[in-house]
């Protein structure tokens, strides 16, 4: 019997130069830079550039990069028509899965595998995914779609397209920090999905479409939405401990807790938590933080399991005014950068990803004819 590592737990499958997760020192670096420092000193656009190009941009390089991103924000009439034809009861993650695939259909260079064409496709998706999310939100809310505004930065423009206004700079900073923290995390399930698809020499749009499907699951990106449903279910901080004890005794998986790699805390949580605290002071909604603290303390005491990034990110987005079902799509807005960096890295050093499985089904047997089989 070969050694089987269920869920590829603890298995190294390749090397990467994009990011390093260091659970032993609770640290995460993108291209060598600690993510906390990037969150404090850089915009999301600078981090996208870093992930794709390997270096932070100079002022001139950033201006040029931003110009390209801004020039791509408008959806084609055909893409907008697709969004309008999707039933409004759909989850926006399913909308993104369809729209990403359709944007691929619209791109005549879909099979152009040059590094230049793939970077251009990645910037197109970075620019158009927020427009698609906001357009679907407005349709669902029976409001007019607001076109992108190229005079605004990436995060400001997203708020503008969703709500018709740009919030205070404190909110924009907290949002930008969340995007930076969500941007990249080595061989997580969705990134690995993108790399598997890429390894067959398929195209970037197919790889991102598959990655969106993987991210949607509540054990992965979908957890940020489940965290908020949980906080609402708990209702108030005084019920947090009792709720958690019951959930644990019912053997429930508590959303926003635990991690495959980090077992003593998620390196991204302290930064996000400090911005969630800022949001709760800024909006006067201290309740969500109080409930979160009660749950966190009980989980730590009972199971020694720590929160992951989704735990503080969920309530932060809620306090910013987003509907819960927009949380995982916002994660996509950010992780498109990490996914496409990995897709380009996989393409540059490709080997088909094709693991083995140990068969433990029925022994070999003879096929009977239909008339011989009795039910
Ligand atoms: N709630 C309750 N128990 C949890 C838990 C959680 N969120 N996360 C881990 N555990 C428990 C497991 O039940 C298991 O206990 P056992 O040994 O008694 O069976 C133990 O901790 C080890 O967990 P395991 O499932 O082996 O960890 P994993 O590496 O396979 O799973 C996750 C990692 C992320 C899938 C898991 O922690 C989880 O489901 N978390 C909730 C979803 C979530 O927040 N996802 C976002 C991740 S960034």
mmCIF file of C-alpha atoms and ligand atoms in Angstrom:
data_model
loop_
_atom_site.group_PDB
_atom_site.id
_atom_site.type_symbol
_atom_site.label_atom_id
_atom_site.label_comp_id
_atom_site.label_asym_id
_atom_site.label_seq_id
_atom_site.Cartn_x
_atom_site.Cartn_y
_atom_site.Cartn_z
ATOM 1 C CA UNK A 1 0.000 0.000 0.000
ATOM 2 C CA UNK A 2 1.614 3.322 -1.010
ATOM 3 C CA UNK A 3 1.548 6.175 1.498
ATOM 4 C CA UNK A 4 -1.639 8.165 0.924
ATOM 5 C CA UNK A 5 -1.809 11.778 2.120
ATOM 6 C CA UNK A 6 -5.530 12.579 2.047
ATOM 7 C CA UNK A 7 -6.128 16.097 0.790
ATOM 8 C CA UNK A 8 -2.413 16.267 -0.189
ATOM 9 C CA UNK A 9 -1.877 17.243 3.461
ATOM 10 C CA UNK A 10 1.782 18.136 3.976
ATOM 11 C CA UNK A 11 2.781 17.291 0.384
ATOM 12 C CA UNK A 12 5.104 19.622 -1.563
ATOM 13 C CA UNK A 13 4.106 19.477 -5.223
ATOM 14 C CA UNK A 14 6.293 22.188 -6.794
ATOM 15 C CA UNK A 15 8.390 25.264 -6.101
ATOM 16 C CA UNK A 16 7.173 28.862 -6.403
ATOM 17 C CA UNK A 17 8.766 32.307 -6.292
ATOM 18 C CA UNK A 18 5.482 34.115 -5.672
ATOM 19 C CA UNK A 19 4.805 33.763 -1.943
ATOM 20 C CA UNK A 20 5.966 31.875 1.109
ATOM 21 C CA UNK A 21 3.735 30.838 4.006
ATOM 22 C CA UNK A 22 5.740 30.324 7.209
ATOM 23 C CA UNK A 23 3.417 28.822 9.812
ATOM 24 C CA UNK A 24 6.219 28.332 12.336
ATOM 25 C CA UNK A 25 6.735 32.120 12.625
ATOM 26 C CA UNK A 26 3.207 33.158 11.601
ATOM 27 C CA UNK A 27 4.478 34.965 8.572
ATOM 28 C CA UNK A 28 3.613 35.381 4.902
ATOM 29 C CA UNK A 29 5.730 37.103 2.259
ATOM 30 C CA UNK A 30 4.858 38.074 -1.319
ATOM 31 C CA UNK A 31 7.998 38.087 -3.493
ATOM 32 C CA UNK A 32 10.011 38.518 -0.291
ATOM 33 C CA UNK A 33 7.972 41.353 1.270
ATOM 34 C CA UNK A 34 6.038 40.714 4.519
ATOM 35 C CA UNK A 35 2.343 41.046 3.754
ATOM 36 C CA UNK A 36 1.760 43.232 6.827
ATOM 37 C CA UNK A 37 4.243 45.800 5.481
ATOM 38 C CA UNK A 38 2.651 45.702 2.044
ATOM 39 C CA UNK A 39 -0.753 46.266 3.667
ATOM 40 C CA UNK A 40 0.530 49.319 5.557
ATOM 41 C CA UNK A 41 2.570 50.970 2.829
ATOM 42 C CA UNK A 42 1.127 49.955 -0.546
ATOM 43 C CA UNK A 43 -2.082 50.107 -2.538
ATOM 44 C CA UNK A 44 -3.709 46.958 -3.900
ATOM 45 C CA UNK A 45 -2.652 48.036 -7.406
ATOM 46 C CA UNK A 46 1.015 48.103 -6.331
ATOM 47 C CA UNK A 47 0.679 44.621 -4.855
ATOM 48 C CA UNK A 48 -0.952 43.308 -8.052
ATOM 49 C CA UNK A 49 2.025 44.682 -9.989
ATOM 50 C CA UNK A 50 4.435 43.071 -7.518
ATOM 51 C CA UNK A 51 2.775 39.646 -7.778
ATOM 52 C CA UNK A 52 2.819 39.742 -11.572
ATOM 53 C CA UNK A 53 6.151 41.408 -12.263
ATOM 54 C CA UNK A 54 8.176 40.334 -9.221
ATOM 55 C CA UNK A 55 9.088 43.888 -8.132
ATOM 56 C CA UNK A 56 7.193 46.852 -6.692
ATOM 57 C CA UNK A 57 6.569 49.518 -9.351
ATOM 58 C CA UNK A 58 8.276 52.892 -9.547
ATOM 59 C CA UNK A 59 5.948 55.910 -9.585
ATOM 60 C CA UNK A 60 6.046 56.022 -13.405
ATOM 61 C CA UNK A 61 5.502 52.274 -13.739
ATOM 62 C CA UNK A 62 2.499 52.469 -11.408
ATOM 63 C CA UNK A 63 0.914 55.292 -13.393
ATOM 64 C CA UNK A 64 1.322 53.307 -16.615
ATOM 65 C CA UNK A 65 -0.054 50.124 -14.990
ATOM 66 C CA UNK A 66 -3.053 51.974 -13.540
ATOM 67 C CA UNK A 67 -3.798 53.515 -16.930
ATOM 68 C CA UNK A 68 -3.967 50.071 -18.530
ATOM 69 C CA UNK A 69 -6.192 48.678 -15.742
ATOM 70 C CA UNK A 70 -8.535 51.686 -15.908
ATOM 71 C CA UNK A 71 -8.787 51.445 -19.705
ATOM 72 C CA UNK A 72 -10.119 47.878 -19.408
ATOM 73 C CA UNK A 73 -12.840 48.384 -16.784
ATOM 74 C CA UNK A 74 -15.814 48.727 -19.146
ATOM 75 C CA UNK A 75 -17.588 45.449 -19.963
ATOM 76 C CA UNK A 76 -18.427 44.724 -23.579
ATOM 77 C CA UNK A 77 -22.159 45.082 -24.424
ATOM 78 C CA UNK A 78 -22.266 41.301 -24.949
ATOM 79 C CA UNK A 79 -20.827 40.614 -21.470
ATOM 80 C CA UNK A 80 -23.307 43.028 -19.935
ATOM 81 C CA UNK A 81 -26.094 41.239 -21.805
ATOM 82 C CA UNK A 82 -24.965 37.899 -20.339
ATOM 83 C CA UNK A 83 -25.123 39.385 -16.818
ATOM 84 C CA UNK A 84 -28.600 40.760 -17.503
ATOM 85 C CA UNK A 85 -29.739 37.290 -18.581
ATOM 86 C CA UNK A 86 -28.611 35.541 -15.383
ATOM 87 C CA UNK A 87 -31.505 35.068 -12.931
ATOM 88 C CA UNK A 88 -31.157 37.535 -10.061
ATOM 89 C CA UNK A 89 -31.610 34.718 -7.530
ATOM 90 C CA UNK A 90 -28.133 33.459 -8.543
ATOM 91 C CA UNK A 91 -25.213 33.754 -6.184
ATOM 92 C CA UNK A 92 -22.717 36.338 -7.536
ATOM 93 C CA UNK A 93 -19.946 33.690 -7.408
ATOM 94 C CA UNK A 94 -21.895 31.748 -10.029
ATOM 95 C CA UNK A 95 -22.264 34.961 -12.005
ATOM 96 C CA UNK A 96 -18.490 35.480 -11.902
ATOM 97 C CA UNK A 97 -17.842 31.896 -12.976
ATOM 98 C CA UNK A 98 -20.058 32.411 -16.043
ATOM 99 C CA UNK A 99 -18.827 35.929 -16.805
ATOM 100 C CA UNK A 100 -15.132 34.980 -16.603
ATOM 101 C CA UNK A 101 -15.768 32.147 -19.005
ATOM 102 C CA UNK A 102 -17.675 34.479 -21.342
ATOM 103 C CA UNK A 103 -14.934 37.123 -21.278
ATOM 104 C CA UNK A 104 -12.691 34.292 -22.498
ATOM 105 C CA UNK A 105 -15.109 33.632 -25.370
ATOM 106 C CA UNK A 106 -14.890 37.290 -26.353
ATOM 107 C CA UNK A 107 -11.087 37.299 -26.420
ATOM 108 C CA UNK A 108 -9.714 36.308 -29.810
ATOM 109 C CA UNK A 109 -6.284 35.818 -28.212
ATOM 110 C CA UNK A 110 -7.591 33.060 -25.945
ATOM 111 C CA UNK A 111 -4.976 30.644 -27.343
ATOM 112 C CA UNK A 112 -2.152 33.200 -27.413
ATOM 113 C CA UNK A 113 0.055 31.784 -24.687
ATOM 114 C CA UNK A 114 2.787 34.434 -24.746
ATOM 115 C CA UNK A 115 3.663 35.921 -21.352
ATOM 116 C CA UNK A 116 2.642 39.330 -22.689
ATOM 117 C CA UNK A 117 -0.832 38.157 -23.789
ATOM 118 C CA UNK A 118 -1.431 36.309 -20.519
ATOM 119 C CA UNK A 119 -0.502 39.356 -18.437
ATOM 120 C CA UNK A 120 -2.866 41.424 -20.543
ATOM 121 C CA UNK A 121 -5.678 38.873 -19.974
ATOM 122 C CA UNK A 122 -4.979 38.930 -16.227
ATOM 123 C CA UNK A 123 -5.221 42.741 -16.119
ATOM 124 C CA UNK A 124 -8.467 42.523 -18.115
ATOM 125 C CA UNK A 125 -9.964 40.200 -15.500
ATOM 126 C CA UNK A 126 -8.661 42.350 -12.618
ATOM 127 C CA UNK A 127 -10.346 45.375 -14.251
ATOM 128 C CA UNK A 128 -13.627 43.730 -15.314
ATOM 129 C CA UNK A 129 -14.468 41.423 -12.392
ATOM 130 C CA UNK A 130 -15.349 44.382 -10.100
ATOM 131 C CA UNK A 131 -17.519 45.896 -12.855
ATOM 132 C CA UNK A 132 -19.350 42.572 -13.236
ATOM 133 C CA UNK A 133 -19.905 42.165 -9.484
ATOM 134 C CA UNK A 134 -21.219 45.712 -9.133
ATOM 135 C CA UNK A 135 -23.450 45.446 -12.229
ATOM 136 C CA UNK A 136 -25.103 42.259 -10.925
ATOM 137 C CA UNK A 137 -25.574 43.806 -7.466
ATOM 138 C CA UNK A 138 -27.303 46.842 -9.013
ATOM 139 C CA UNK A 139 -29.552 44.625 -11.184
ATOM 140 C CA UNK A 140 -30.486 42.567 -8.152
ATOM 141 C CA UNK A 141 -31.265 45.715 -6.172
ATOM 142 C CA UNK A 142 -33.369 46.960 -9.125
ATOM 143 C CA UNK A 143 -31.106 49.974 -9.493
ATOM 144 C CA UNK A 144 -29.438 51.412 -12.545
ATOM 145 C CA UNK A 145 -26.003 50.037 -13.365
ATOM 146 C CA UNK A 146 -23.252 52.585 -12.675
ATOM 147 C CA UNK A 147 -20.416 52.474 -15.227
ATOM 148 C CA UNK A 148 -16.799 52.481 -14.037
ATOM 149 C CA UNK A 149 -15.112 55.817 -13.351
ATOM 150 C CA UNK A 150 -11.560 55.980 -14.653
ATOM 151 C CA UNK A 151 -10.730 58.996 -12.505
ATOM 152 C CA UNK A 152 -10.944 56.762 -9.434
ATOM 153 C CA UNK A 153 -8.551 54.204 -7.969
ATOM 154 C CA UNK A 154 -9.396 50.481 -7.976
ATOM 155 C CA UNK A 155 -11.161 50.338 -4.593
ATOM 156 C CA UNK A 156 -12.811 53.770 -4.832
ATOM 157 C CA UNK A 157 -14.245 52.849 -8.226
ATOM 158 C CA UNK A 158 -15.697 49.609 -6.849
ATOM 159 C CA UNK A 159 -17.590 51.424 -4.073
ATOM 160 C CA UNK A 160 -18.718 54.028 -6.606
ATOM 161 C CA UNK A 161 -20.114 51.335 -8.949
ATOM 162 C CA UNK A 162 -21.850 49.505 -6.063
ATOM 163 C CA UNK A 163 -23.268 52.410 -4.062
ATOM 164 C CA UNK A 164 -23.025 55.498 -6.245
ATOM 165 C CA UNK A 165 -20.612 57.113 -3.804
ATOM 166 C CA UNK A 166 -17.107 56.749 -2.436
ATOM 167 C CA UNK A 167 -16.903 56.282 1.348
ATOM 168 C CA UNK A 168 -14.435 57.898 3.769
ATOM 169 C CA UNK A 169 -10.724 57.207 3.286
ATOM 170 C CA UNK A 170 -10.731 54.987 6.409
ATOM 171 C CA UNK A 171 -13.172 52.593 4.708
ATOM 172 C CA UNK A 172 -11.197 52.596 1.459
ATOM 173 C CA UNK A 173 -7.986 51.820 3.342
ATOM 174 C CA UNK A 174 -9.582 48.912 5.256
ATOM 175 C CA UNK A 175 -10.986 47.536 1.996
ATOM 176 C CA UNK A 176 -7.655 47.898 0.212
ATOM 177 C CA UNK A 177 -5.881 46.132 3.093
ATOM 178 C CA UNK A 178 -8.332 43.226 2.849
ATOM 179 C CA UNK A 179 -7.608 42.931 -0.883
ATOM 180 C CA UNK A 180 -3.859 42.905 -0.231
ATOM 181 C CA UNK A 181 -4.199 40.206 2.436
ATOM 182 C CA UNK A 182 -6.447 38.071 0.223
ATOM 183 C CA UNK A 183 -4.314 38.445 -2.921
ATOM 184 C CA UNK A 184 -2.040 35.422 -2.650
ATOM 185 C CA UNK A 185 -1.482 32.372 -0.466
ATOM 186 C CA UNK A 186 0.708 29.779 -2.211
ATOM 187 C CA UNK A 187 -0.846 26.421 -3.206
ATOM 188 C CA UNK A 188 -4.302 26.845 -1.628
ATOM 189 C CA UNK A 189 -7.164 24.838 -3.191
ATOM 190 C CA UNK A 190 -8.263 27.399 -5.801
ATOM 191 C CA UNK A 191 -4.722 28.314 -6.858
ATOM 192 C CA UNK A 192 -3.853 24.646 -7.139
ATOM 193 C CA UNK A 193 -7.003 24.150 -9.248
ATOM 194 C CA UNK A 194 -5.794 26.935 -11.543
ATOM 195 C CA UNK A 195 -2.357 25.306 -11.779
ATOM 196 C CA UNK A 196 -3.829 21.855 -12.543
ATOM 197 C CA UNK A 197 -5.943 23.294 -15.376
ATOM 198 C CA UNK A 198 -2.966 25.292 -16.655
ATOM 199 C CA UNK A 199 -0.756 22.194 -16.557
ATOM 200 C CA UNK A 200 -2.818 20.649 -19.372
ATOM 201 C CA UNK A 201 -1.787 23.716 -21.468
ATOM 202 C CA UNK A 202 -5.339 25.017 -21.268
ATOM 203 C CA UNK A 203 -5.936 28.787 -21.334
ATOM 204 C CA UNK A 204 -5.917 31.384 -18.544
ATOM 205 C CA UNK A 205 -9.686 32.004 -18.630
ATOM 206 C CA UNK A 206 -10.414 28.289 -18.156
ATOM 207 C CA UNK A 207 -7.993 28.142 -15.223
ATOM 208 C CA UNK A 208 -9.556 31.199 -13.535
ATOM 209 C CA UNK A 209 -13.086 29.866 -14.144
ATOM 210 C CA UNK A 210 -12.130 26.626 -12.392
ATOM 211 C CA UNK A 211 -10.447 28.522 -9.570
ATOM 212 C CA UNK A 212 -13.624 30.539 -8.964
ATOM 213 C CA UNK A 213 -15.536 27.261 -8.609
ATOM 214 C CA UNK A 214 -13.012 26.052 -6.039
ATOM 215 C CA UNK A 215 -12.992 29.309 -4.083
ATOM 216 C CA UNK A 216 -16.775 29.305 -3.736
ATOM 217 C CA UNK A 217 -16.796 26.360 -1.310
ATOM 218 C CA UNK A 218 -17.298 27.213 2.391
ATOM 219 C CA UNK A 219 -14.151 25.313 3.395
ATOM 220 C CA UNK A 220 -12.217 27.816 1.250
ATOM 221 C CA UNK A 221 -13.251 31.356 0.219
ATOM 222 C CA UNK A 222 -16.946 30.814 0.899
ATOM 223 C CA UNK A 223 -16.086 30.856 4.613
ATOM 224 C CA UNK A 224 -16.087 34.675 4.789
ATOM 225 C CA UNK A 225 -19.819 34.675 4.033
ATOM 226 C CA UNK A 226 -20.529 31.840 6.463
ATOM 227 C CA UNK A 227 -18.731 33.759 9.229
ATOM 228 C CA UNK A 228 -21.202 36.611 8.913
ATOM 229 C CA UNK A 229 -24.218 34.288 8.872
ATOM 230 C CA UNK A 230 -22.785 32.732 12.039
ATOM 231 C CA UNK A 231 -22.303 36.104 13.782
ATOM 232 C CA UNK A 232 -25.900 36.977 12.939
ATOM 233 C CA UNK A 233 -27.096 33.588 14.206
ATOM 234 C CA UNK A 234 -25.286 34.140 17.515
ATOM 235 C CA UNK A 235 -26.933 37.569 17.706
ATOM 236 C CA UNK A 236 -25.198 39.053 20.745
ATOM 237 C CA UNK A 237 -21.872 38.762 22.541
ATOM 238 C CA UNK A 238 -23.380 37.419 25.774
ATOM 239 C CA UNK A 239 -24.572 34.335 23.831
ATOM 240 C CA UNK A 240 -21.221 33.705 22.139
ATOM 241 C CA UNK A 241 -19.744 31.236 24.621
ATOM 242 C CA UNK A 242 -22.928 29.171 24.964
ATOM 243 C CA UNK A 243 -23.407 29.137 21.182
ATOM 244 C CA UNK A 244 -19.862 27.944 20.581
ATOM 245 C CA UNK A 245 -20.039 25.204 23.239
ATOM 246 C CA UNK A 246 -23.237 23.862 21.709
ATOM 247 C CA UNK A 247 -21.856 24.061 18.152
ATOM 248 C CA UNK A 248 -18.749 22.159 19.209
ATOM 249 C CA UNK A 249 -20.730 19.513 21.033
ATOM 250 C CA UNK A 250 -22.901 19.163 17.889
ATOM 251 C CA UNK A 251 -19.606 18.599 16.002
ATOM 252 C CA UNK A 252 -20.266 21.602 13.754
ATOM 253 C CA UNK A 253 -17.408 23.006 11.656
ATOM 254 C CA UNK A 254 -17.029 26.571 12.871
ATOM 255 C CA UNK A 255 -16.561 28.857 9.907
ATOM 256 C CA UNK A 256 -13.578 31.184 9.957
ATOM 257 C CA UNK A 257 -11.582 28.926 12.266
ATOM 258 C CA UNK A 258 -8.769 26.517 11.493
ATOM 259 C CA UNK A 259 -6.366 26.279 8.605
ATOM 260 C CA UNK A 260 -4.586 23.514 6.733
ATOM 261 C CA UNK A 261 -1.185 25.195 7.046
ATOM 262 C CA UNK A 262 -1.409 27.544 10.045
ATOM 263 C CA UNK A 263 -2.027 25.653 13.254
ATOM 264 C CA UNK A 264 -1.049 28.450 15.664
ATOM 265 C CA UNK A 265 -2.743 31.410 14.062
ATOM 266 C CA UNK A 266 -3.064 32.929 10.602
ATOM 267 C CA UNK A 267 -0.355 35.491 9.766
ATOM 268 C CA UNK A 268 -2.923 37.760 8.114
ATOM 269 C CA UNK A 269 -5.372 37.921 11.011
ATOM 270 C CA UNK A 270 -3.710 40.563 13.265
ATOM 271 C CA UNK A 271 -3.569 43.100 10.408
ATOM 272 C CA UNK A 272 -7.134 42.436 9.263
ATOM 273 C CA UNK A 273 -8.422 42.388 12.832
ATOM 274 C CA UNK A 274 -6.974 45.833 13.515
ATOM 275 C CA UNK A 275 -8.803 47.186 10.446
ATOM 276 C CA UNK A 276 -12.035 45.408 11.436
ATOM 277 C CA UNK A 277 -11.686 47.123 14.812
ATOM 278 C CA UNK A 278 -11.238 50.447 13.022
ATOM 279 C CA UNK A 279 -14.364 49.738 10.950
ATOM 280 C CA UNK A 280 -16.387 48.905 14.019
ATOM 281 C CA UNK A 281 -15.365 52.189 15.711
ATOM 282 C CA UNK A 282 -15.858 54.142 12.504
ATOM 283 C CA UNK A 283 -19.372 52.756 11.853
ATOM 284 C CA UNK A 284 -20.360 52.463 15.522
ATOM 285 C CA UNK A 285 -21.132 48.759 15.046
ATOM 286 C CA UNK A 286 -19.091 47.318 17.912
ATOM 287 C CA UNK A 287 -21.496 44.376 18.251
ATOM 288 C CA UNK A 288 -19.922 42.186 15.561
ATOM 289 C CA UNK A 289 -16.482 42.548 17.072
ATOM 290 C CA UNK A 290 -17.803 41.734 20.548
ATOM 291 C CA UNK A 291 -19.499 38.557 19.273
ATOM 292 C CA UNK A 292 -16.327 37.638 17.350
ATOM 293 C CA UNK A 293 -14.199 38.058 20.481
ATOM 294 C CA UNK A 294 -16.530 35.849 22.530
ATOM 295 C CA UNK A 295 -16.406 33.106 19.873
ATOM 296 C CA UNK A 296 -12.641 33.380 19.457
ATOM 297 C CA UNK A 297 -11.948 33.112 23.192
ATOM 298 C CA UNK A 298 -14.189 30.073 23.604
ATOM 299 C CA UNK A 299 -12.754 28.306 20.540
ATOM 300 C CA UNK A 300 -9.204 28.955 21.729
ATOM 301 C CA UNK A 301 -9.960 27.692 25.250
ATOM 302 C CA UNK A 302 -11.920 24.602 24.158
ATOM 303 C CA UNK A 303 -10.038 23.477 21.033
ATOM 304 C CA UNK A 304 -6.943 25.637 20.720
ATOM 305 C CA UNK A 305 -8.054 26.455 17.163
ATOM 306 C CA UNK A 306 -7.390 29.989 15.889
ATOM 307 C CA UNK A 307 -9.335 32.222 13.479
ATOM 308 C CA UNK A 308 -8.303 32.511 9.831
ATOM 309 C CA UNK A 309 -8.469 35.634 7.629
ATOM 310 C CA UNK A 310 -12.141 35.078 6.795
ATOM 311 C CA UNK A 311 -13.097 35.596 10.437
ATOM 312 C CA UNK A 312 -12.253 39.328 10.653
ATOM 313 C CA UNK A 313 -12.799 39.996 6.910
ATOM 314 C CA UNK A 314 -16.481 38.928 6.885
ATOM 315 C CA UNK A 315 -17.695 41.446 9.493
ATOM 316 C CA UNK A 316 -15.438 44.179 8.032
ATOM 317 C CA UNK A 317 -17.202 43.871 4.648
ATOM 318 C CA UNK A 318 -20.580 43.815 6.379
ATOM 319 C CA UNK A 319 -19.810 47.040 8.222
ATOM 320 C CA UNK A 320 -18.713 48.599 4.925
ATOM 321 C CA UNK A 321 -22.269 48.008 3.665
ATOM 322 C CA UNK A 322 -21.870 44.967 1.411
ATOM 323 C CA UNK A 323 -24.519 42.234 1.266
ATOM 324 C CA UNK A 324 -23.147 38.965 2.632
ATOM 325 C CA UNK A 325 -23.210 37.213 -0.746
ATOM 326 C CA UNK A 326 -20.726 39.768 -2.095
ATOM 327 C CA UNK A 327 -17.948 38.773 0.314
ATOM 328 C CA UNK A 328 -16.528 35.821 -1.660
ATOM 329 C CA UNK A 329 -16.792 37.709 -4.984
ATOM 330 C CA UNK A 330 -14.706 40.478 -3.356
ATOM 331 C CA UNK A 331 -12.164 37.775 -2.508
ATOM 332 C CA UNK A 332 -12.117 36.926 -6.258
ATOM 333 C CA UNK A 333 -11.435 40.611 -7.102
ATOM 334 C CA UNK A 334 -8.250 40.235 -5.109
ATOM 335 C CA UNK A 335 -7.164 36.612 -5.648
ATOM 336 C CA UNK A 336 -7.337 36.986 -9.445
ATOM 337 C CA UNK A 337 -3.874 38.525 -9.034
ATOM 338 C CA UNK A 338 -2.416 35.523 -7.186
ATOM 339 C CA UNK A 339 -4.156 33.001 -9.448
ATOM 340 C CA UNK A 340 -2.858 34.585 -12.618
ATOM 341 C CA UNK A 341 0.677 34.937 -11.201
ATOM 342 C CA UNK A 342 0.592 31.164 -10.556
ATOM 343 C CA UNK A 343 -0.899 30.440 -13.977
ATOM 344 C CA UNK A 344 1.978 32.357 -15.596
ATOM 345 C CA UNK A 345 4.543 30.605 -13.378
ATOM 346 C CA UNK A 346 3.050 27.187 -14.170
ATOM 347 C CA UNK A 347 3.129 27.964 -17.905
ATOM 348 C CA UNK A 348 6.768 29.026 -17.696
ATOM 349 C CA UNK A 349 7.889 25.742 -16.048
ATOM 350 C CA UNK A 350 5.115 23.353 -16.963
ATOM 351 C CA UNK A 351 4.738 19.672 -16.214
ATOM 352 C CA UNK A 352 1.327 18.001 -16.420
ATOM 353 C CA UNK A 353 -0.080 17.549 -12.907
ATOM 354 C CA UNK A 354 -1.327 13.989 -12.746
ATOM 355 C CA UNK A 355 -1.077 12.200 -9.388
ATOM 356 C CA UNK A 356 -1.819 8.529 -8.715
ATOM 357 C CA UNK A 357 -4.570 6.837 -6.770
ATOM 358 C CA UNK A 358 -4.590 3.475 -5.022
ATOM 359 C CA UNK A 359 -7.564 1.395 -6.201
ATOM 360 C CA UNK A 360 -9.549 -0.232 -3.387
ATOM 361 C CA UNK A 361 -12.781 -1.076 -5.221
ATOM 362 C CA UNK A 362 -14.210 -4.452 -6.364
ATOM 363 C CA UNK A 363 -11.904 -7.208 -7.557
ATOM 364 C CA UNK A 364 -11.954 -8.050 -11.261
ATOM 365 C CA UNK A 365 -15.235 -9.727 -12.331
ATOM 366 C CA UNK A 366 -17.019 -10.976 -15.411
ATOM 367 C CA UNK A 367 -19.594 -8.753 -17.205
ATOM 368 C CA UNK A 368 -23.002 -10.441 -17.371
ATOM 369 C CA UNK A 369 -25.507 -9.778 -20.168
ATOM 370 C CA UNK A 370 -28.612 -7.676 -19.452
ATOM 371 C CA UNK A 371 -30.878 -10.780 -19.488
ATOM 372 C CA UNK A 372 -28.679 -12.539 -16.888
ATOM 373 C CA UNK A 373 -29.034 -9.640 -14.393
ATOM 374 C CA UNK A 374 -31.978 -9.927 -12.007
ATOM 375 C CA UNK A 375 -33.065 -6.956 -9.896
HETATM 376 N N1 LIG B 1 -14.378 23.938 13.563
HETATM 377 C C1 LIG B 1 -14.366 22.864 14.349
HETATM 378 N N2 LIG B 1 -13.358 21.983 14.386
HETATM 379 C C2 LIG B 1 -12.326 22.226 13.566
HETATM 380 C C3 LIG B 1 -12.265 23.321 12.721
HETATM 381 C C4 LIG B 1 -13.355 24.207 12.732
HETATM 382 N N3 LIG B 1 -13.375 25.276 11.937
HETATM 383 N N4 LIG B 1 -11.118 23.293 12.036
HETATM 384 C C5 LIG B 1 -10.465 22.208 12.422
HETATM 385 N N5 LIG B 1 -11.191 21.554 13.346
HETATM 386 C C6 LIG B 1 -10.841 20.322 14.017
HETATM 387 C C7 LIG B 1 -11.210 19.132 13.147
HETATM 388 O O1 LIG B 1 -12.527 18.714 13.419
HETATM 389 C C8 LIG B 1 -10.203 18.108 13.547
HETATM 390 O O2 LIG B 1 -10.572 17.559 14.773
HETATM 391 P P1 LIG B 1 -10.383 15.986 15.044
HETATM 392 O O3 LIG B 1 -8.901 15.759 14.928
HETATM 393 O O4 LIG B 1 -10.943 15.797 16.392
HETATM 394 O O5 LIG B 1 -11.153 15.321 13.957
HETATM 395 C C9 LIG B 1 -8.950 18.960 13.794
HETATM 396 O O6 LIG B 1 -9.416 20.264 14.113
HETATM 397 C C10 LIG B 1 -8.030 19.036 12.590
HETATM 398 O O7 LIG B 1 -8.763 19.583 11.543
HETATM 399 P P2 LIG B 1 -8.700 19.096 10.063
HETATM 400 O O8 LIG B 1 -10.082 19.018 9.503
HETATM 401 O O9 LIG B 1 -7.818 17.899 9.924
HETATM 402 O O10 LIG B 1 -7.962 20.284 9.403
HETATM 403 P P3 LIG B 1 -7.832 20.487 7.877
HETATM 404 O O11 LIG B 1 -6.464 20.995 7.662
HETATM 405 O O12 LIG B 1 -8.224 19.313 7.075
HETATM 406 O O13 LIG B 1 -8.943 21.614 7.584
HETATM 407 C C11 LIG B 1 -10.020 23.581 7.252
HETATM 408 C C12 LIG B 1 -8.683 22.926 7.465
HETATM 409 C C13 LIG B 1 -9.785 25.035 6.860
HETATM 410 C C14 LIG B 1 -10.771 22.913 6.080
HETATM 411 C C15 LIG B 1 -10.861 23.486 8.514
HETATM 412 O O14 LIG B 1 -10.165 24.107 9.569
HETATM 413 C C16 LIG B 1 -12.237 24.100 8.359
HETATM 414 O O15 LIG B 1 -13.151 23.430 7.864
HETATM 415 N N6 LIG B 1 -12.431 25.379 8.773
HETATM 416 C C17 LIG B 1 -13.690 26.033 8.631
HETATM 417 C C18 LIG B 1 -13.849 26.617 7.246
HETATM 418 C C19 LIG B 1 -12.965 27.807 7.023
HETATM 419 O O16 LIG B 1 -12.891 28.721 7.831
HETATM 420 N N7 LIG B 1 -12.302 27.811 5.868
HETATM 421 C C20 LIG B 1 -11.401 28.886 5.484
HETATM 422 C C21 LIG B 1 -9.992 28.422 5.536
HETATM 423 S S1 LIG B 1 -8.858 29.738 5.223
#
